[in-house]
Tab-separated table of C-alpha atoms and ligand atoms in Angstrom:
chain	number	residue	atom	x	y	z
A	405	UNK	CA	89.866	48.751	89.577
A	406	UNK	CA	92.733	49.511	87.122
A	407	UNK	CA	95.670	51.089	88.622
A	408	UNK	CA	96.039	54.632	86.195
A	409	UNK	CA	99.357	55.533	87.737
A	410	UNK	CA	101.913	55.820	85.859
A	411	UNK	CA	101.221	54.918	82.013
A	412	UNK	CA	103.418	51.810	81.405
A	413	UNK	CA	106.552	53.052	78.978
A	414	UNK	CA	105.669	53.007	76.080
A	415	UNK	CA	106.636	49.936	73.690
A	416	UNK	CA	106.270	48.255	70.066
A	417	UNK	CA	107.778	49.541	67.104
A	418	UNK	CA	108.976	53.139	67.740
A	419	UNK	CA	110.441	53.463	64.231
A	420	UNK	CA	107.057	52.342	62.666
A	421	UNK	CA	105.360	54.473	65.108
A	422	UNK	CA	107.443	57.770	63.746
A	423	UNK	CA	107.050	56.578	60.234
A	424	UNK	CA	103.053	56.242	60.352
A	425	UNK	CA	103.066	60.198	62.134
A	426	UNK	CA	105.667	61.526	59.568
A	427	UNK	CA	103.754	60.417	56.789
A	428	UNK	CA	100.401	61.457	58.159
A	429	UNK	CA	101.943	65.068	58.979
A	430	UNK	CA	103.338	65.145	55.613
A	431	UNK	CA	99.544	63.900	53.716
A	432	UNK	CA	97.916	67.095	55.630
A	433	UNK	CA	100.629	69.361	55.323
A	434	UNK	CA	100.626	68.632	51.183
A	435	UNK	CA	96.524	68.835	51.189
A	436	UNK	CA	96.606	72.124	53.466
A	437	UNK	CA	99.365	73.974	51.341
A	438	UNK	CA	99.964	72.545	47.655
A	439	UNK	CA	96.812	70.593	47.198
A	440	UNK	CA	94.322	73.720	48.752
A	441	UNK	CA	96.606	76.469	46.670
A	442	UNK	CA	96.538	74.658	43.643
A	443	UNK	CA	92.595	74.164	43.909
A	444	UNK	CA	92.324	77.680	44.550
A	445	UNK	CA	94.343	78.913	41.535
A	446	UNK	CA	92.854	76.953	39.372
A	447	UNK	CA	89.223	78.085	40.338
A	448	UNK	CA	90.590	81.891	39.959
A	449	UNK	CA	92.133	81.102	36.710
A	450	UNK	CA	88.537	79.347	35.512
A	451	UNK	CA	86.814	82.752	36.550
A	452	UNK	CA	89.155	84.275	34.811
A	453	UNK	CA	89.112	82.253	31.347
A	454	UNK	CA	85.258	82.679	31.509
A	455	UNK	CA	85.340	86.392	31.446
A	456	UNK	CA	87.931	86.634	27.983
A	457	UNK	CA	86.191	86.402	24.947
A	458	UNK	CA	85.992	83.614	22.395
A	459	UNK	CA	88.572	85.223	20.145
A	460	UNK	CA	91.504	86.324	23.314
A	461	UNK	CA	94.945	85.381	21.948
A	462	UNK	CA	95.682	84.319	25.569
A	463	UNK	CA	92.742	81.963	25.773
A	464	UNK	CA	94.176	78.969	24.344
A	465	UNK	CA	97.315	79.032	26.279
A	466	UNK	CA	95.544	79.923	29.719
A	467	UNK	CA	93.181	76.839	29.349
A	468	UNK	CA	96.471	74.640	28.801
A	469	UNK	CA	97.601	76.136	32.218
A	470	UNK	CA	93.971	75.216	33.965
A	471	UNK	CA	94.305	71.813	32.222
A	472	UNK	CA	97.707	71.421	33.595
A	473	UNK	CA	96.708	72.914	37.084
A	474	UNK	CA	93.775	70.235	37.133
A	475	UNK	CA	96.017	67.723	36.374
A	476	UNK	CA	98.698	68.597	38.822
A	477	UNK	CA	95.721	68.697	41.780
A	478	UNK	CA	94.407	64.943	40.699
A	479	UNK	CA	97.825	64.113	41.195
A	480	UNK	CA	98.175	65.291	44.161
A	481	UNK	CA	94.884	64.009	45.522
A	482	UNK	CA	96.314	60.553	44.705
A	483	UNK	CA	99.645	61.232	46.512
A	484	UNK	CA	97.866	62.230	49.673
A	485	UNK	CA	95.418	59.692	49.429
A	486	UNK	CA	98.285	56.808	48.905
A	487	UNK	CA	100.593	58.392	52.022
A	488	UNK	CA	97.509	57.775	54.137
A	489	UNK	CA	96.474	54.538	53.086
A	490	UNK	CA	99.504	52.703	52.337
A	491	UNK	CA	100.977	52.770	55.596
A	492	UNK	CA	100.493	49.106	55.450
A	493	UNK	CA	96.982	47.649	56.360
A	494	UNK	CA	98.595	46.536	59.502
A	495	UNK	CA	98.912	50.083	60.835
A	496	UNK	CA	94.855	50.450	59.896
A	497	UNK	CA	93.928	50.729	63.759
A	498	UNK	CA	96.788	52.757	64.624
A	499	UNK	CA	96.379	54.919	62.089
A	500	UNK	CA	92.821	55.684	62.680
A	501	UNK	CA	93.171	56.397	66.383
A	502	UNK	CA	95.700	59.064	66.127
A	503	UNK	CA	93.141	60.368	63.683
A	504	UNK	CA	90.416	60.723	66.334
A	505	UNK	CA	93.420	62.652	68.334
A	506	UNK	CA	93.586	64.666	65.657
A	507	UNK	CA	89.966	65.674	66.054
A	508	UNK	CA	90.685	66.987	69.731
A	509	UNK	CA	93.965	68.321	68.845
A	510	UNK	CA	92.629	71.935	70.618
A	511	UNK	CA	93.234	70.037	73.822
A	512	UNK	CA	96.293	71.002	74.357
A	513	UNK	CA	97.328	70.402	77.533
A	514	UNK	CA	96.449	66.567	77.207
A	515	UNK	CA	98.933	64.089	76.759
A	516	UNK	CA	98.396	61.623	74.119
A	517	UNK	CA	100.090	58.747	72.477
A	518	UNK	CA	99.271	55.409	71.324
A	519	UNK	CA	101.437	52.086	72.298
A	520	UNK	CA	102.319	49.148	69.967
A	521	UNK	CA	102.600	45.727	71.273
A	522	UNK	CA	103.250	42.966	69.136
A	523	UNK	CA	103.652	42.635	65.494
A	524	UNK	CA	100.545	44.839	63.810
A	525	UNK	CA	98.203	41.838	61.732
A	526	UNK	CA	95.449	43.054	59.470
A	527	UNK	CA	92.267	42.875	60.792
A	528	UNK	CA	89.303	41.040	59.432
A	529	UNK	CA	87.633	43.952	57.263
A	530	UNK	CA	83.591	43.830	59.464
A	531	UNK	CA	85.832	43.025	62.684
A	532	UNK	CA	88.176	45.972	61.510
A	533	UNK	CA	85.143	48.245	61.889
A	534	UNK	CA	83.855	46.913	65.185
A	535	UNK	CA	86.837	47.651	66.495
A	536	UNK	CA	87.644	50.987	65.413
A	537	UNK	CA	84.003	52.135	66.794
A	538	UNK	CA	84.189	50.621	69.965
A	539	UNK	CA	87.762	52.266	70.687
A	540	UNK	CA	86.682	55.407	69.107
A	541	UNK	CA	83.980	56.188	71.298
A	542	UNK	CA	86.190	55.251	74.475
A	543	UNK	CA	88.821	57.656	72.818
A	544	UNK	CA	86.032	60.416	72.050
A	545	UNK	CA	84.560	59.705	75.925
A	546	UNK	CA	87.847	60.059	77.325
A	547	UNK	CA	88.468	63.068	75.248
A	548	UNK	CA	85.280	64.845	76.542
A	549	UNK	CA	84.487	63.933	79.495
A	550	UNK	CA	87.799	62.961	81.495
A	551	UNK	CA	88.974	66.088	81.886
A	552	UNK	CA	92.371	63.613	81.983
A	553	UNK	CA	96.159	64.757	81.434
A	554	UNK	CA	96.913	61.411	79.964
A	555	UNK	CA	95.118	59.189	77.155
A	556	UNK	CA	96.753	56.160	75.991
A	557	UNK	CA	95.642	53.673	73.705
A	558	UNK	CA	97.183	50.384	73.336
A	559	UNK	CA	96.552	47.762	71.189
A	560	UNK	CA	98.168	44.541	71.510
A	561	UNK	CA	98.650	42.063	68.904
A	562	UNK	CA	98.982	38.455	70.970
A	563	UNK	CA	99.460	35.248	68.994
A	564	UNK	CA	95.655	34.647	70.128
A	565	UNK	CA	94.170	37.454	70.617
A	566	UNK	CA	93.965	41.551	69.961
A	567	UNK	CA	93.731	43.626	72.559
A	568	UNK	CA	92.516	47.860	72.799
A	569	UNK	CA	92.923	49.354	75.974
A	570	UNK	CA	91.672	53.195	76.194
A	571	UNK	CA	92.715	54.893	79.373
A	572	UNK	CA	92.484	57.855	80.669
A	573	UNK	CA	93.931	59.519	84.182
A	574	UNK	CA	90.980	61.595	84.617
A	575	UNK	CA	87.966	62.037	86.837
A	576	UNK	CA	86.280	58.515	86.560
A	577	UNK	CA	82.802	57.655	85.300
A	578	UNK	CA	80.464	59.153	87.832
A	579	UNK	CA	79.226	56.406	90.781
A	580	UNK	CA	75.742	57.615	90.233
A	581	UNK	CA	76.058	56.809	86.633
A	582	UNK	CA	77.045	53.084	86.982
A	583	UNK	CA	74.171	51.800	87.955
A	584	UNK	CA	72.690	52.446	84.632
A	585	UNK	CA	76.216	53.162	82.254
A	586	UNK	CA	74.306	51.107	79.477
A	587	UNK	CA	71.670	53.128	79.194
A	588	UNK	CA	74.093	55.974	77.586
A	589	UNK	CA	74.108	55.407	73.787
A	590	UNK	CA	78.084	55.506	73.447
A	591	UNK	CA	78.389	52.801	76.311
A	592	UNK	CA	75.685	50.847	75.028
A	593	UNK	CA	76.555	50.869	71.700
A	594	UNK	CA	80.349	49.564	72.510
A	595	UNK	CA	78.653	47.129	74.535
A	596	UNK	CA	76.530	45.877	71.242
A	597	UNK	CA	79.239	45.820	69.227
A	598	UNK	CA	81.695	44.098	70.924
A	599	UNK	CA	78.947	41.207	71.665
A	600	UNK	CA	78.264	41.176	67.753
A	601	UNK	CA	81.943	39.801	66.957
A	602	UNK	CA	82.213	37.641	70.378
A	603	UNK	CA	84.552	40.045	71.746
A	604	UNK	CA	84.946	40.602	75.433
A	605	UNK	CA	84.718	44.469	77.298
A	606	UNK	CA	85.815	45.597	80.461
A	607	UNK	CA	85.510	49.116	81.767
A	608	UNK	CA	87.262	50.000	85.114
A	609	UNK	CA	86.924	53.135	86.587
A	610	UNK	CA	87.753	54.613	89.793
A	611	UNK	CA	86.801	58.219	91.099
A	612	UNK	CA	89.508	60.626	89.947
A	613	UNK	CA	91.744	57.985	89.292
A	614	UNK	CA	90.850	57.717	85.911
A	615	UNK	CA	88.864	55.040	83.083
A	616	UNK	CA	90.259	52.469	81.251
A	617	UNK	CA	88.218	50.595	78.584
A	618	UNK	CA	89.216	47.223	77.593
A	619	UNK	CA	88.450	45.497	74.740
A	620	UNK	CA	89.374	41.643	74.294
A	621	UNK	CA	88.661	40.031	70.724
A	622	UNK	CA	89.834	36.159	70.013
A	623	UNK	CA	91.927	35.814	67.249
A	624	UNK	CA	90.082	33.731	65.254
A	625	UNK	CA	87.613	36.221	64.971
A	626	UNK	CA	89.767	39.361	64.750
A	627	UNK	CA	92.591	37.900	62.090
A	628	UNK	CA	90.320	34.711	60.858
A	629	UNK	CA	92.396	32.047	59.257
A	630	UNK	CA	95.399	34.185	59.352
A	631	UNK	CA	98.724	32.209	61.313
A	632	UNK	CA	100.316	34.719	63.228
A	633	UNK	CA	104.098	34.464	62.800
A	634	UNK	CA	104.522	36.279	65.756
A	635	UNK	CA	106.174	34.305	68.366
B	1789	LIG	N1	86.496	58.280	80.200
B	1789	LIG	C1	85.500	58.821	80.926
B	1789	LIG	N2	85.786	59.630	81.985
B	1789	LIG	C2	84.796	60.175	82.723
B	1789	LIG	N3	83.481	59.975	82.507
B	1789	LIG	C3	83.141	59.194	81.470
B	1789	LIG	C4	84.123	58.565	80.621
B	1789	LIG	N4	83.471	57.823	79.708
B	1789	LIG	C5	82.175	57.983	79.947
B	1789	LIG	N5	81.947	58.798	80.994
B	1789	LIG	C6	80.649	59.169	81.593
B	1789	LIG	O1	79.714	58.196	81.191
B	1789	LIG	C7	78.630	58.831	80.525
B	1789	LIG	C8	78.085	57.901	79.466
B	1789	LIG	O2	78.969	57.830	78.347
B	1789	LIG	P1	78.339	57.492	76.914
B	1789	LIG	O3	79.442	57.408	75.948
B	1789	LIG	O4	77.485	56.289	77.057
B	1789	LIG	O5	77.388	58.704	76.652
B	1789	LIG	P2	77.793	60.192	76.260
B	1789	LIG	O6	79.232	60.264	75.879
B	1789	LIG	O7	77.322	61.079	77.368
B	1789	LIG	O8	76.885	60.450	75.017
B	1789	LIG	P3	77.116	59.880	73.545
B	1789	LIG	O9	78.280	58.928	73.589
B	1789	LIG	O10	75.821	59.176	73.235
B	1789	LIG	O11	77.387	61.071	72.730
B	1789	LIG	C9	79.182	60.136	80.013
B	1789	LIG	O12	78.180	61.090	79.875
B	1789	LIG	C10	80.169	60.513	81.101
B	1789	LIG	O13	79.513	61.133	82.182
B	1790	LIG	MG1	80.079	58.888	74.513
């Protein structure tokens, strides 16, 4: 059983940690204001354009507007697309869980944040994806069936090892449903993956006390030949 109580403080690189959410705030405010306004003008502009005849003396200049507008939204496509993704591959995981928050951002009144241990290491790309699965459907569980006031994630990048622990301070996986916990898709599925890359789970759980999932992958396998500089 994994003590819930209280969510270790939280660690790693706060200024990175600020950095990554600033930029992601800023890629979704630019595609829900500029990049959305800009699409939409330049559809009503292309309605417009196709209802002027051939001949309009304003034709010519509206459809250097529209070409300007269309050039203005590929633009900005590319800016939002390069303040997500260039966060530095190290951030990858990171990034992509507070994503999955995102998802259940209605949720309000749960708590949610996502610790740092460790210098962040890119991940092998197939390993990469293992990963992000198996700790997205802990996330997603916690998410929907907790009922919990706190969600953490943490990943820790050791010297030999990475570690992603999802926990939760909610109701507990139901006794009854222990017995047979791989026979749920989610559960089984994590429990597949994580034996495809040689990678280690844990799942504690205690009634009311909360859930915490716990995956363990060996270095070699999650960075490859990589040589961690991290002491
Ligand atoms: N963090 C959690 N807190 C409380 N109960 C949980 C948690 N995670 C899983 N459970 C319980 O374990 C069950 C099995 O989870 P699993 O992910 O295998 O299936 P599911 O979420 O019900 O369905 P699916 O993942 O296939 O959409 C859940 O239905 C839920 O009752
Ligand atoms: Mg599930």
């Amino acid at each position: 059983m994994a003590p819930m109580y209280p969510f270790p403080e939280q660690s790693g690189h706060p200024g990175q940690r600020i950095l990554l959410a600033e930029r992601i705030r800023i890629a979704q405010e630019l595609h829900d204001t500029l990049l959305q306004g800009l699409i939409s003008a330049s559809m009503q502009l292309q309605v417009a354009l196709e209802s002027l005849p051939l001949d309009s003396p304003p034709k010519p200049p509206l459809t250097r507007i529209l070409q300007l507008l269309k050039q203005a939204i590929e633009e900005s496509r590319n800016a939002v697309l390069r303040l997500r993704s260039s966060s530095g591959e190290n951030l990858g995981l990171e990034h992509a869980f507070s994503e999955v928050n995102q998802e259940f951002d209605f949720q309000q009144q749960i708590a949610f944040r996502i610790v740092v241990v460790g210098r962040p290491r890119t991940l092998r790309g197939a390993v990469h994806e293992h990963v992000y699965l198996i700790g997205r459907e802990a996330l997603i569980n916690a998410f929907r069936h907790a009922d919990a006031k706190n969600i953490e994630v943490e990943l820790e990048y050791a010297p030999r090892r990475l570690r992603v622990a999802v926990r939760d301070d909610g109701r507990g996986i139901d006794k009854r449903l222990q017995a047979e916990l791989y026979k749920h898709w989610g559960l089984l599925g994590m429990r597949e993956r994580s034996e495809k890359i040689g990678a280690k789970l844990r799942i504690w759980s205690r009634h009311m006390a909360g859930t915490e999932v716990e995956l363990s992958v060996p270095g070699r396998v999650a960075f490859g030949g990589e040589r961690s500089s991290a002491a």
